[in-house]
DNA sequence: CGGCCGCTTGACTAGTCTCAATCAGTGTGG
DNA sequence: CCACACTGATTGAGACTAGTCAAGCGGCCG
């Protein structure tokens, strides 16, 4: 990132401020809990040596013992489960700022896999470093809260797959991703990068890519969205939310601001 | 419980041992982490004044601020979400030993409701008491692990609803409940109480009660289960597991034993 | 330029839902 | 103790949703 090189000339404070604005992990945690400067610096530090991973790479596989954690800095990844017959269910998206398995070390084996959906910048955090981070009360609180939000999102997804039509599910998904990306400054108004194939969307909603294709067409013909070149534009957010019956509360994004 | 009255005459140690065998919360946590005697006593104490709640009672509703936590000592309850059109999605079962929202206090509002599915004995734990419990390292570790298992279960359910047929889903569900009940000593071999209506099962699998009825008939006619009078008997566990593609690892029940 | 992957569409099939009627079990009041 | 009411289970018929199979299209990369 060229921004890092430039930052150096501006002194440490400016560097931290500048980089912080672009660091999705920091931005996400600060959305939950205000962080002291020392914590912010520590969080920036762990993002320093990211690794570029191409799309479709498993970061960790079901059955393997968790080893440290991943931090997504750029791109989309997902948690997924595979069935014996080859079908895949995506159970969560990991977007920039999301971390895989902060306290996974408590369990002996992964019950699911994590895979990149697009090219990603990924930082790997060693167990010791995680432990150090967890000694910082503000960081620990933010991570705990983040975990609660992950769980709430999982419940929302379950209720999506179980009780929404495909069109509604997609609408809901787009509303969610939109908000999550906005929270970390990665959405340009109502437009953002969505590097998912229709098969990925199908594995998320529990349906077929053919059916997803037809449902997307419906959303397009209703004038709700535009989706091309891996970019999604929400043309009519209020109507999309209405259709999806989207309530953003489960993401608990405004909690700190409202408190 | 008459056992308590008897226990008193036997002195504190015997009382604790005896009661511990029947206390599902203690039994569950000990399945994860060995607990010192003082912790066991503290856990028994919080279960002392349960309240009997009839079936179909909301313990807490979506939108309300969480206040302390519930502990199910007997019966089945569930977490669920309601849509505007009245459809319900059950996102988790709470069986004896399960607690609602240990660290829910971190969030301002429930994103789902909790409701009893059968008559239940429920202990309400005040926030202060939770805080006290969390000061005990072994208890805190067990609760954290329990939370990870809840999350893993949520993922399993999502992949159920998304990628399994109704028959497979029901088979999977029965395998899961069977194991969970066995872990707390509430299953008599392959037979256990399952006080759920077909509508409850439908709200779990994301389908209609009519369709659940037909799928149950299929499981019965295959000689896999018997379900009557709110009791389920698994007639052929190996074949049921095979059909469901059930892998128990996500419940992490054997972790302590295996470690 | 050719091959590959992902998108799009059509025709047909299979899985689920809806509506509706009937049956069975439980609890209540007379 | 019995009739009645209510809830939940069961079944059938027809409609609709989503899946399967298959073909054609289009952009991107080597």
Coordinates of C-alpha atoms (C1' of nucleotides) in Angstrom, one line a residue:
Chain A
X1 CA 0.0 0.0 0.0
X2 CA 1.5 3.2 -1.1
X3 CA -0.3 5.0 1.7
X4 CA 2.0 3.5 4.2
X5 CA 5.1 4.8 2.5
X6 CA 3.8 8.3 2.4
X7 CA 2.6 8.1 6.0
X8 CA 6.1 7.6 7.2
X9 CA 7.1 11.1 6.3
X10 CA 4.3 12.7 8.2
X11 CA 5.3 11.4 11.7
X12 CA 3.7 8.8 13.8
X13 CA 0.5 10.5 14.9
X14 CA -0.5 11.4 11.4
X15 CA 0.5 8.0 10.2
X16 CA -1.7 6.4 12.8
X17 CA -4.7 8.7 12.1
X18 CA -4.4 8.2 8.3
X19 CA -3.9 4.5 8.4
X20 CA -6.7 4.1 10.9
X21 CA -9.2 5.6 8.5
X22 CA -8.4 2.9 6.0
X23 CA -7.9 0.0 8.4
X24 CA -11.1 -1.9 8.5
X25 CA -10.4 -3.9 11.6
X26 CA -9.7 -0.8 13.6
X27 CA -12.7 0.9 12.2
X28 CA -15.0 -1.9 12.9
X29 CA -13.9 -2.3 16.5
X30 CA -14.1 1.4 17.1
X31 CA -17.6 1.2 16.0
X32 CA -18.3 -0.9 19.0
X33 CA -16.1 0.5 21.7
X34 CA -13.9 3.6 21.9
X35 CA -10.2 2.6 21.9
X36 CA -7.3 4.2 23.6
X37 CA -4.5 5.3 21.3
X38 CA -2.2 2.5 22.5
X39 CA -4.8 -0.1 21.5
X40 CA -5.2 1.5 18.1
X41 CA -1.5 1.4 17.5
X42 CA -1.4 -2.3 18.5
X43 CA -4.3 -3.1 16.2
X44 CA -2.6 -1.3 13.3
X45 CA 0.6 -3.2 14.0
X46 CA -0.9 -6.6 13.5
X47 CA -2.2 -5.6 10.1
X48 CA 1.2 -4.7 8.9
X49 CA 2.3 -7.7 7.0
X50 CA -0.7 -8.9 5.1
X51 CA -0.5 -11.6 2.5
X52 CA -2.3 -11.6 -0.8
X53 CA -4.4 -14.6 -1.4
X54 CA -6.1 -15.4 -4.7
X55 CA -9.8 -16.2 -5.0
X56 CA -10.9 -19.6 -4.1
X57 CA -8.2 -20.4 -1.6
X58 CA -9.0 -22.3 1.6
X59 CA -7.6 -20.4 4.6
X60 CA -8.4 -23.3 6.9
X61 CA -10.4 -26.5 6.4
X62 CA -13.0 -28.3 8.5
X63 CA -11.4 -30.8 10.8
X64 CA -8.1 -28.9 11.1
X65 CA -7.1 -27.5 14.5
X66 CA -7.4 -23.7 14.5
X67 CA -4.0 -22.0 14.6
X68 CA -4.1 -18.3 15.4
X69 CA -6.6 -16.3 13.4
X70 CA -7.0 -14.5 10.1
X71 CA -7.9 -11.0 9.6
X72 CA -9.4 -9.9 6.3
X73 CA -8.1 -6.5 5.1
X74 CA -9.4 -6.6 1.6
X75 CA -11.7 -8.7 -0.4
X76 CA -14.5 -11.2 0.5
X77 CA -14.1 -14.6 2.2
X78 CA -16.6 -16.9 3.7
X79 CA -17.2 -19.7 6.2
X80 CA -18.8 -22.7 4.6
X81 CA -19.7 -26.3 5.1
X82 CA -19.5 -29.0 2.5
X83 CA -21.8 -32.0 2.3
X84 CA -20.9 -35.4 1.1
X85 CA -22.8 -34.9 -2.1
X86 CA -20.7 -31.9 -2.9
X87 CA -23.2 -29.1 -2.1
X88 CA -21.9 -26.2 -0.2
X89 CA -23.6 -23.9 2.3
X90 CA -22.0 -20.6 3.0
X91 CA -22.7 -19.7 6.6
X92 CA -21.0 -16.3 6.9
X93 CA -19.2 -13.7 4.8
X94 CA -16.0 -12.3 6.0
X95 CA -15.5 -8.8 4.7
X96 CA -12.6 -6.4 5.4
X97 CA -12.3 -6.0 9.2
X98 CA -13.7 -9.4 10.0
X99 CA -11.6 -11.9 11.8
X100 CA -11.8 -15.7 11.8
X101 CA -12.0 -17.4 15.2
X102 CA -10.6 -15.2 17.9
X103 CA -11.1 -17.8 20.5
X104 CA -11.1 -20.8 18.2
X105 CA -8.1 -22.1 20.2
X106 CA -10.6 -23.3 22.8
X107 CA -11.8 -26.0 20.4
X108 CA -9.8 -28.8 19.0
X109 CA -11.0 -28.8 15.4
X110 CA -12.7 -26.5 13.0
X111 CA -16.3 -27.5 12.3
X112 CA -16.3 -25.5 9.0
X113 CA -13.9 -24.2 6.4
X114 CA -12.9 -20.7 5.5
X115 CA -12.3 -19.8 1.8
X116 CA -11.6 -16.6 -0.1
X117 CA -14.4 -15.6 -2.5
X118 CA -12.2 -13.0 -4.2
X119 CA -8.6 -12.0 -4.1
X120 CA -7.9 -11.0 -0.5
X121 CA -5.3 -9.3 1.6
X122 CA -5.1 -11.4 4.8
X123 CA -3.1 -10.9 7.9
X124 CA -2.3 -14.0 10.0
X125 CA -2.3 -13.4 13.7
X126 CA -0.4 -15.8 16.0
X127 CA -2.0 -17.2 19.1
X128 CA 0.4 -15.2 21.3
X129 CA -0.5 -11.9 19.6
X130 CA -4.2 -12.7 20.1
X131 CA -3.6 -13.3 23.7
X132 CA -1.8 -10.0 24.0
X133 CA -4.7 -8.2 22.3
X134 CA -7.2 -9.8 24.7
X135 CA -5.3 -8.3 27.6
X136 CA -6.4 -4.9 26.5
X137 CA -9.9 -4.5 28.0
X138 CA -11.3 -2.2 25.3
X139 CA -10.1 -4.5 22.6
X140 CA -11.4 -7.6 24.4
X141 CA -14.8 -5.9 24.9
X142 CA -15.0 -4.9 21.2
X143 CA -14.1 -8.4 20.1
X144 CA -16.7 -9.9 22.4
X145 CA -19.3 -7.6 21.1
X146 CA -18.2 -8.4 17.5
X147 CA -18.7 -12.1 18.3
X148 CA -22.3 -11.4 19.5
X149 CA -23.0 -9.6 16.3
X150 CA -21.6 -12.5 14.3
X151 CA -24.0 -14.8 16.2
X152 CA -26.9 -12.5 15.6
X153 CA -26.1 -12.4 12.0
X154 CA -26.1 -16.2 11.9
X155 CA -29.6 -16.2 13.4
X156 CA -30.7 -13.6 10.8
X157 CA -29.3 -15.8 8.0
X158 CA -31.0 -18.9 9.4
X159 CA -34.3 -17.1 9.5
X160 CA -33.6 -15.8 6.0
X161 CA -33.0 -19.2 4.5
X162 CA -35.9 -20.7 6.4
X163 CA -38.6 -18.1 6.0
X164 CA -37.8 -15.7 3.1
X165 CA -38.3 -16.2 -0.6
X166 CA -35.2 -16.2 -2.8
X167 CA -35.9 -12.6 -3.9
X168 CA -36.4 -11.5 -0.4
X169 CA -33.3 -13.3 0.7
X170 CA -31.1 -11.6 -1.9
X171 CA -32.6 -8.2 -1.1
X172 CA -31.9 -8.8 2.6
X173 CA -28.4 -9.9 1.9
X174 CA -27.6 -6.9 -0.2
X175 CA -29.0 -4.6 2.5
X176 CA -26.8 -6.3 5.1
X177 CA -23.6 -6.2 3.0
X178 CA -24.3 -2.6 2.1
X179 CA -24.5 -1.6 5.8
X180 CA -21.5 -3.6 6.8
X181 CA -19.4 -2.2 4.0
X182 CA -20.5 1.4 4.8
X183 CA -19.6 0.9 8.4
X184 CA -16.0 0.3 7.4
X185 CA -16.0 3.0 4.7
X186 CA -16.0 0.6 1.7
X187 CA -19.2 1.7 0.1
X188 CA -19.5 4.6 -2.3
X189 CA -23.0 5.8 -1.5
X190 CA -25.3 3.0 -2.6
X191 CA -22.7 1.4 -4.8
X192 CA -20.1 -1.1 -3.7
X193 CA -18.0 -4.0 -4.9
X194 CA -19.6 -7.4 -4.6
X195 CA -17.2 -9.9 -6.0
X196 CA -19.6 -12.9 -5.7
X197 CA -20.6 -15.3 -8.4
X198 CA -24.2 -16.3 -8.7
X199 CA -23.1 -19.7 -7.5
X200 CA -21.7 -18.1 -4.4
X201 CA -25.1 -16.3 -3.8
X202 CA -26.8 -19.7 -4.4
X203 CA -24.6 -21.4 -1.8
X204 CA -25.6 -18.5 0.6
X205 CA -29.3 -18.7 0.1
X206 CA -29.4 -22.4 -0.1
X207 CA -30.6 -22.5 -3.7
X208 CA -29.5 -23.1 -7.3
X209 CA -27.5 -20.6 -9.3
X210 CA -30.2 -20.9 -12.0
X211 CA -32.8 -19.8 -9.5
X212 CA -30.6 -17.0 -8.1
X213 CA -30.2 -15.8 -11.7
X214 CA -33.9 -15.6 -12.2
X215 CA -34.4 -13.9 -8.8
X216 CA -31.7 -11.3 -9.6
X217 CA -33.5 -10.6 -12.9
X218 CA -36.6 -9.9 -10.9
X219 CA -34.8 -7.5 -8.6
X220 CA -33.3 -5.7 -11.6
X221 CA -36.6 -5.5 -13.5
X222 CA -38.2 -4.1 -10.4
X223 CA -35.6 -1.3 -10.6
X224 CA -34.2 -2.1 -7.2
X225 CA -30.6 -3.0 -8.1
X226 CA -28.0 -3.0 -10.8
X227 CA -25.4 -5.7 -10.7
X228 CA -22.6 -5.9 -13.2
X229 CA -18.8 -6.1 -13.3
X230 CA -18.8 -7.4 -9.7
X231 CA -20.4 -4.1 -8.6
X232 CA -23.7 -3.7 -7.0
X233 CA -25.7 -0.5 -7.1
X234 CA -28.8 -0.2 -4.9
X235 CA -31.2 1.9 -6.9
X236 CA -34.0 2.1 -4.4
X237 CA -32.8 1.4 -0.9
X238 CA -36.1 2.1 0.9
X239 CA -38.0 -0.2 -1.4
X240 CA -35.3 -2.9 -1.2
X241 CA -35.4 -2.7 2.6
X242 CA -39.2 -2.9 2.6
X243 CA -39.1 -5.9 0.3
X244 CA -36.5 -7.7 2.5
X245 CA -38.2 -6.7 5.7
X246 CA -34.7 -5.5 6.7
X247 CA -34.2 -4.3 10.2
X248 CA -30.6 -3.3 10.8
X249 CA -30.7 -3.7 14.6
X250 CA -29.1 -7.1 14.6
X251 CA -25.9 -5.7 13.3
X252 CA -25.7 -3.3 16.4
X253 CA -23.8 -0.8 14.4
X254 CA -25.2 2.3 16.1
X255 CA -24.8 1.0 19.6
X256 CA -21.8 3.1 20.5
X257 CA -23.1 6.2 18.8
X258 CA -26.5 5.9 20.4
X259 CA -25.1 5.2 23.9
Chain B
X1 CA -38.0 -31.6 44.0
X2 CA -38.2 -34.1 46.7
X3 CA -34.6 -35.1 46.2
X4 CA -33.5 -31.8 47.7
X5 CA -35.5 -32.5 50.9
X6 CA -33.9 -35.9 51.2
X7 CA -30.5 -34.5 50.5
X8 CA -30.6 -32.2 53.5
X9 CA -30.3 -35.1 55.9
X10 CA -27.2 -36.4 54.2
X11 CA -25.0 -33.4 54.7
X12 CA -23.6 -30.9 52.3
X13 CA -21.2 -33.1 50.4
X14 CA -23.7 -35.9 49.6
X15 CA -26.3 -33.3 48.8
X16 CA -24.0 -31.6 46.3
X17 CA -23.0 -34.9 44.7
X18 CA -26.6 -36.1 44.4
X19 CA -28.0 -32.9 43.1
X20 CA -25.1 -32.5 40.7
X21 CA -26.1 -35.7 38.9
X22 CA -29.5 -34.3 38.2
X23 CA -28.6 -30.7 37.6
X24 CA -28.3 -30.3 33.9
X25 CA -26.4 -27.0 33.9
X26 CA -23.7 -28.3 36.1
X27 CA -23.6 -31.5 34.1
X28 CA -23.3 -29.6 30.8
X29 CA -20.5 -27.3 32.0
X30 CA -18.6 -30.2 33.5
X31 CA -18.7 -31.8 30.2
X32 CA -16.6 -29.0 28.9
X33 CA -14.3 -28.1 31.8
X34 CA -13.6 -29.8 35.2
X35 CA -15.0 -27.7 37.9
X36 CA -13.7 -27.2 41.5
X37 CA -16.1 -28.1 44.2
X38 CA -16.7 -24.4 45.1
X39 CA -17.8 -23.7 41.6
X40 CA -20.1 -26.7 41.6
X41 CA -21.8 -25.5 44.7
X42 CA -22.2 -22.0 43.3
X43 CA -23.8 -23.4 40.2
X44 CA -26.1 -25.6 42.2
X45 CA -27.1 -22.6 44.3
X46 CA -28.3 -20.5 41.4
X47 CA -30.7 -23.3 40.3
X48 CA -32.3 -23.4 43.7
X49 CA -35.4 -21.3 43.1
X50 CA -36.7 -22.2 39.7
X51 CA -40.0 -21.0 38.5
X52 CA -42.5 -23.2 36.6
X53 CA -43.6 -21.7 33.3
X54 CA -46.3 -23.2 31.1
X55 CA -45.8 -24.0 27.4
X56 CA -46.0 -21.2 24.9
X57 CA -44.7 -18.4 27.3
X58 CA -42.3 -15.8 26.0
X59 CA -39.4 -15.5 28.4
X60 CA -38.1 -12.4 26.7
X61 CA -39.1 -10.7 23.5
X62 CA -37.3 -9.2 20.5
X63 CA -36.5 -5.6 21.1
X64 CA -36.5 -5.8 24.8
X65 CA -33.3 -5.1 26.7
X66 CA -31.8 -8.3 28.1
X67 CA -32.0 -8.5 31.9
X68 CA -29.9 -11.2 33.5
X69 CA -30.3 -14.6 32.0
X70 CA -32.5 -17.7 32.1
X71 CA -31.5 -21.2 32.8
X72 CA -33.6 -24.0 31.6
X73 CA -33.8 -26.8 34.2
X74 CA -36.6 -28.8 32.7
X75 CA -38.5 -28.8 29.4
X76 CA -37.8 -27.3 26.0
X77 CA -37.6 -23.7 25.0
X78 CA -36.5 -22.0 21.8
X79 CA -35.0 -18.9 20.4
X80 CA -37.1 -17.6 17.4
X81 CA -37.7 -14.8 15.1
X82 CA -41.0 -13.6 13.8
X83 CA -41.7 -12.1 10.4
X84 CA -44.2 -9.4 9.6
X85 CA -46.3 -12.0 7.8
X86 CA -46.5 -14.1 11.0
X87 CA -44.2 -16.9 10.0
X88 CA -41.8 -18.0 12.7
X89 CA -38.3 -19.3 12.4
X90 CA -36.9 -21.2 15.4
X91 CA -33.1 -20.6 15.5
X92 CA -32.2 -22.7 18.5
X93 CA -33.5 -25.1 21.0
X94 CA -32.9 -24.5 24.7
X95 CA -32.9 -27.8 26.6
X96 CA -32.2 -28.4 30.2
X97 CA -28.8 -27.0 31.1
X98 CA -29.0 -24.3 28.4
X99 CA -28.8 -20.7 29.3
X100 CA -30.1 -17.7 27.5
X101 CA -27.7 -14.8 26.9
X102 CA -24.9 -15.0 29.3
X103 CA -23.3 -11.8 28.0
X104 CA -26.4 -10.4 26.5
X105 CA -25.9 -7.4 28.7
X106 CA -23.4 -6.1 26.2
X107 CA -26.1 -5.4 23.7
X108 CA -28.9 -3.0 24.1
X109 CA -31.8 -5.0 22.7
X110 CA -32.7 -8.6 22.0
X111 CA -32.6 -9.4 18.3
X112 CA -34.9 -12.4 18.8
X113 CA -37.4 -13.8 21.3
X114 CA -37.2 -16.8 23.6
X115 CA -40.3 -18.9 24.2
X116 CA -41.1 -22.2 26.0
X117 CA -42.1 -25.0 23.8
X118 CA -43.3 -27.2 26.7
X119 CA -43.8 -26.6 30.4
X120 CA -40.4 -25.6 31.8
X121 CA -38.7 -25.1 35.1
X122 CA -36.7 -22.0 34.6
X123 CA -34.2 -20.2 37.0
X124 CA -33.7 -16.5 36.5
X125 CA -30.2 -15.3 37.2
X126 CA -29.6 -11.7 38.0
X127 CA -26.8 -9.8 36.3
X128 CA -24.8 -9.5 39.5
X129 CA -24.9 -13.3 39.9
X130 CA -23.7 -13.8 36.4
X131 CA -20.9 -11.4 37.0
X132 CA -20.0 -13.4 40.1
X133 CA -20.0 -16.6 38.2
X134 CA -17.8 -15.2 35.5
X135 CA -15.2 -14.4 38.1
X136 CA -14.7 -18.1 38.5
X137 CA -12.1 -19.0 35.8
X138 CA -13.3 -22.6 35.2
X139 CA -17.0 -21.5 35.0
X140 CA -16.1 -18.6 32.6
X141 CA -14.1 -21.0 30.4
X142 CA -17.0 -23.5 30.3
X143 CA -19.5 -20.8 29.4
X144 CA -17.2 -19.5 26.7
X145 CA -16.9 -22.9 25.3
X146 CA -20.6 -23.4 25.5
X147 CA -21.1 -20.3 23.5
X148 CA -18.8 -21.5 20.8
X149 CA -20.8 -24.7 20.6
X150 CA -24.0 -22.7 20.3
X151 CA -22.5 -20.9 17.4
X152 CA -21.3 -24.1 15.8
X153 CA -24.8 -25.4 16.2
X154 CA -26.3 -22.4 14.5
X155 CA -24.0 -23.0 11.6
X156 CA -25.0 -26.6 11.4
X157 CA -28.7 -25.6 11.4
X158 CA -28.1 -23.1 8.7
X159 CA -26.5 -25.6 6.5
X160 CA -29.3 -28.0 7.4
X161 CA -32.0 -25.6 6.3
X162 CA -30.1 -24.6 3.2
X163 CA -28.8 -27.9 2.0
X164 CA -30.7 -30.8 3.4
X165 CA -34.0 -32.3 2.3
X166 CA -36.8 -32.2 4.9
X167 CA -36.4 -35.8 5.8
X168 CA -32.6 -35.4 6.2
X169 CA -33.2 -32.3 8.3
X170 CA -35.5 -34.0 10.7
X171 CA -33.1 -37.0 10.9
X172 CA -30.3 -34.6 11.7
X173 CA -32.3 -32.7 14.3
X174 CA -33.2 -35.9 16.0
X175 CA -29.6 -37.1 16.1
X176 CA -28.6 -33.7 17.6
X177 CA -31.3 -33.6 20.3
X178 CA -30.6 -37.2 21.2
X179 CA -26.9 -36.5 21.8
X180 CA -27.6 -33.3 23.7
X181 CA -30.1 -34.9 25.9
X182 CA -27.8 -37.9 26.5
X183 CA -25.0 -35.5 27.5
X184 CA -27.2 -34.3 30.4
X185 CA -28.6 -37.7 31.3
X186 CA -32.1 -37.0 29.9
X187 CA -32.3 -39.8 27.3
X188 CA -33.2 -43.3 28.2
X189 CA -31.1 -45.2 25.6
X190 CA -32.5 -44.3 22.3
X191 CA -35.7 -43.0 23.6
X192 CA -36.4 -39.5 25.0
X193 CA -39.1 -36.9 25.5
X194 CA -39.6 -34.6 22.6
X195 CA -42.4 -32.2 23.4
X196 CA -42.5 -30.5 20.1
X197 CA -45.5 -30.1 17.8
X198 CA -45.2 -30.7 14.1
X199 CA -45.6 -27.0 13.7
X200 CA -42.6 -26.4 16.0
X201 CA -40.6 -28.8 13.8
X202 CA -41.8 -27.0 10.7
X203 CA -40.7 -23.7 12.2
X204 CA -37.3 -25.3 12.8
X205 CA -36.8 -26.7 9.4
X206 CA -38.3 -23.7 7.6
X207 CA -41.2 -25.7 6.2
X208 CA -44.9 -26.4 6.6
X209 CA -46.4 -28.6 9.3
X210 CA -48.1 -30.6 6.5
X211 CA -44.8 -31.3 4.8
X212 CA -43.2 -32.2 8.1
X213 CA -46.0 -34.6 8.8
X214 CA -45.3 -36.3 5.5
X215 CA -41.6 -36.4 6.1
X216 CA -42.1 -37.9 9.5
X217 CA -44.3 -40.6 8.0
X218 CA -41.4 -41.4 5.7
X219 CA -39.0 -41.7 8.6
X220 CA -41.5 -44.0 10.3
X221 CA -42.2 -46.1 7.3
X222 CA -38.4 -46.6 6.9
X223 CA -38.3 -48.0 10.4
X224 CA -36.0 -45.3 11.6
X225 CA -38.0 -43.7 14.3
X226 CA -41.2 -43.9 16.4
X227 CA -42.8 -40.7 17.5
X228 CA -45.9 -40.7 19.7
X229 CA -47.1 -39.2 23.0
X230 CA -44.4 -36.6 22.7
X231 CA -41.7 -39.3 22.9
X232 CA -39.2 -40.1 20.3
X233 CA -37.6 -43.5 19.9
X234 CA -34.8 -43.9 17.5
X235 CA -35.1 -47.4 16.1
X236 CA -32.0 -47.5 14.0
X237 CA -29.5 -44.9 15.1
X238 CA -26.7 -45.8 12.6
X239 CA -29.0 -45.6 9.7
X240 CA -30.5 -42.4 10.9
X241 CA -27.1 -40.8 11.2
X242 CA -26.2 -42.1 7.8
X243 CA -29.3 -40.6 6.3
X244 CA -28.7 -37.3 8.1
X245 CA -25.0 -37.3 7.3
X246 CA -24.7 -36.5 11.0
X247 CA -21.2 -35.7 12.4
X248 CA -21.3 -35.0 16.1
X249 CA -18.0 -33.1 16.2
X250 CA -19.7 -29.7 16.1
X251 CA -21.2 -30.3 19.5
X252 CA -17.7 -30.8 21.0
X253 CA -19.1 -33.1 23.6
X254 CA -16.1 -35.4 23.8
X255 CA -13.6 -32.6 24.0
X256 CA -12.8 -32.9 27.7
X257 CA -12.9 -36.6 27.7
X258 CA -10.6 -36.8 24.7
X259 CA -8.2 -34.2 25.9
Chain C
dC1 C1' -7.6 -16.7 -31.2
dG2 C1' -9.3 -20.4 -28.5
dG3 C1' -10.8 -22.0 -24.1
dC4 C1' -12.9 -21.4 -19.9
dC5 C1' -15.8 -19.7 -16.6
dG6 C1' -19.8 -17.5 -15.4
dC7 C1' -24.3 -15.7 -16.9
dT8 C1' -28.8 -16.4 -19.2
dT9 C1' -32.7 -18.8 -20.9
dG10 C1' -35.9 -22.7 -22.0
dA11 C1' -38.4 -27.0 -21.1
dC12 C1' -39.5 -30.3 -18.0
dT13 C1' -39.5 -32.5 -13.3
dA14 C1' -39.6 -32.7 -8.5
dG15 C1' -40.3 -30.7 -4.1
dT16 C1' -43.3 -27.8 -1.2
dC17 C1' -47.2 -25.1 -0.2
dT18 C1' -52.1 -24.1 0.2
dC19 C1' -56.6 -25.1 1.1
dA20 C1' -59.6 -28.1 3.2
dA21 C1' -61.6 -32.0 5.3
dT22 C1' -61.3 -35.6 8.7
dC23 C1' -59.5 -37.9 12.7
dA24 C1' -57.5 -38.4 17.4
dG25 C1' -56.2 -37.0 22.1
dT26 C1' -57.0 -34.0 26.0
dG27 C1' -59.3 -31.2 29.1
dT28 C1' -63.5 -28.9 30.8
dG29 C1' -68.1 -28.1 32.3
dG30 C1' -72.5 -29.8 33.1
Chain D
dC1 C1' -69.3 -39.8 33.7
dC2 C1' -70.3 -38.0 29.2
dA3 C1' -70.8 -34.3 25.6
dC4 C1' -68.3 -30.7 23.8
dA5 C1' -64.5 -27.8 22.5
dC6 C1' -60.0 -27.3 21.2
dT7 C1' -55.6 -28.4 19.6
dG8 C1' -52.7 -31.1 16.9
dA9 C1' -52.1 -35.0 13.5
dT10 C1' -53.2 -36.9 9.1
dT11 C1' -54.5 -37.1 4.3
dG12 C1' -55.9 -35.6 -0.5
dA13 C1' -56.0 -32.5 -4.6
dG14 C1' -54.3 -28.9 -7.1
dA15 C1' -51.1 -24.8 -7.5
dC16 C1' -46.8 -22.9 -7.3
dT17 C1' -41.7 -22.7 -6.3
dA18 C1' -37.4 -24.3 -7.1
dG19 C1' -34.4 -27.9 -9.2
dT20 C1' -32.4 -30.4 -13.3
dC21 C1' -30.7 -30.7 -17.7
dA22 C1' -29.1 -28.6 -21.5
dA23 C1' -27.9 -25.2 -24.8
dG24 C1' -26.2 -20.7 -26.1
dC25 C1' -23.9 -16.3 -25.0
dG26 C1' -20.1 -13.2 -23.5
dG27 C1' -16.1 -11.6 -21.4
dC28 C1' -11.4 -12.5 -19.8
dC29 C1' -6.9 -14.7 -19.9
dG30 C1' -3.1 -17.1 -21.7

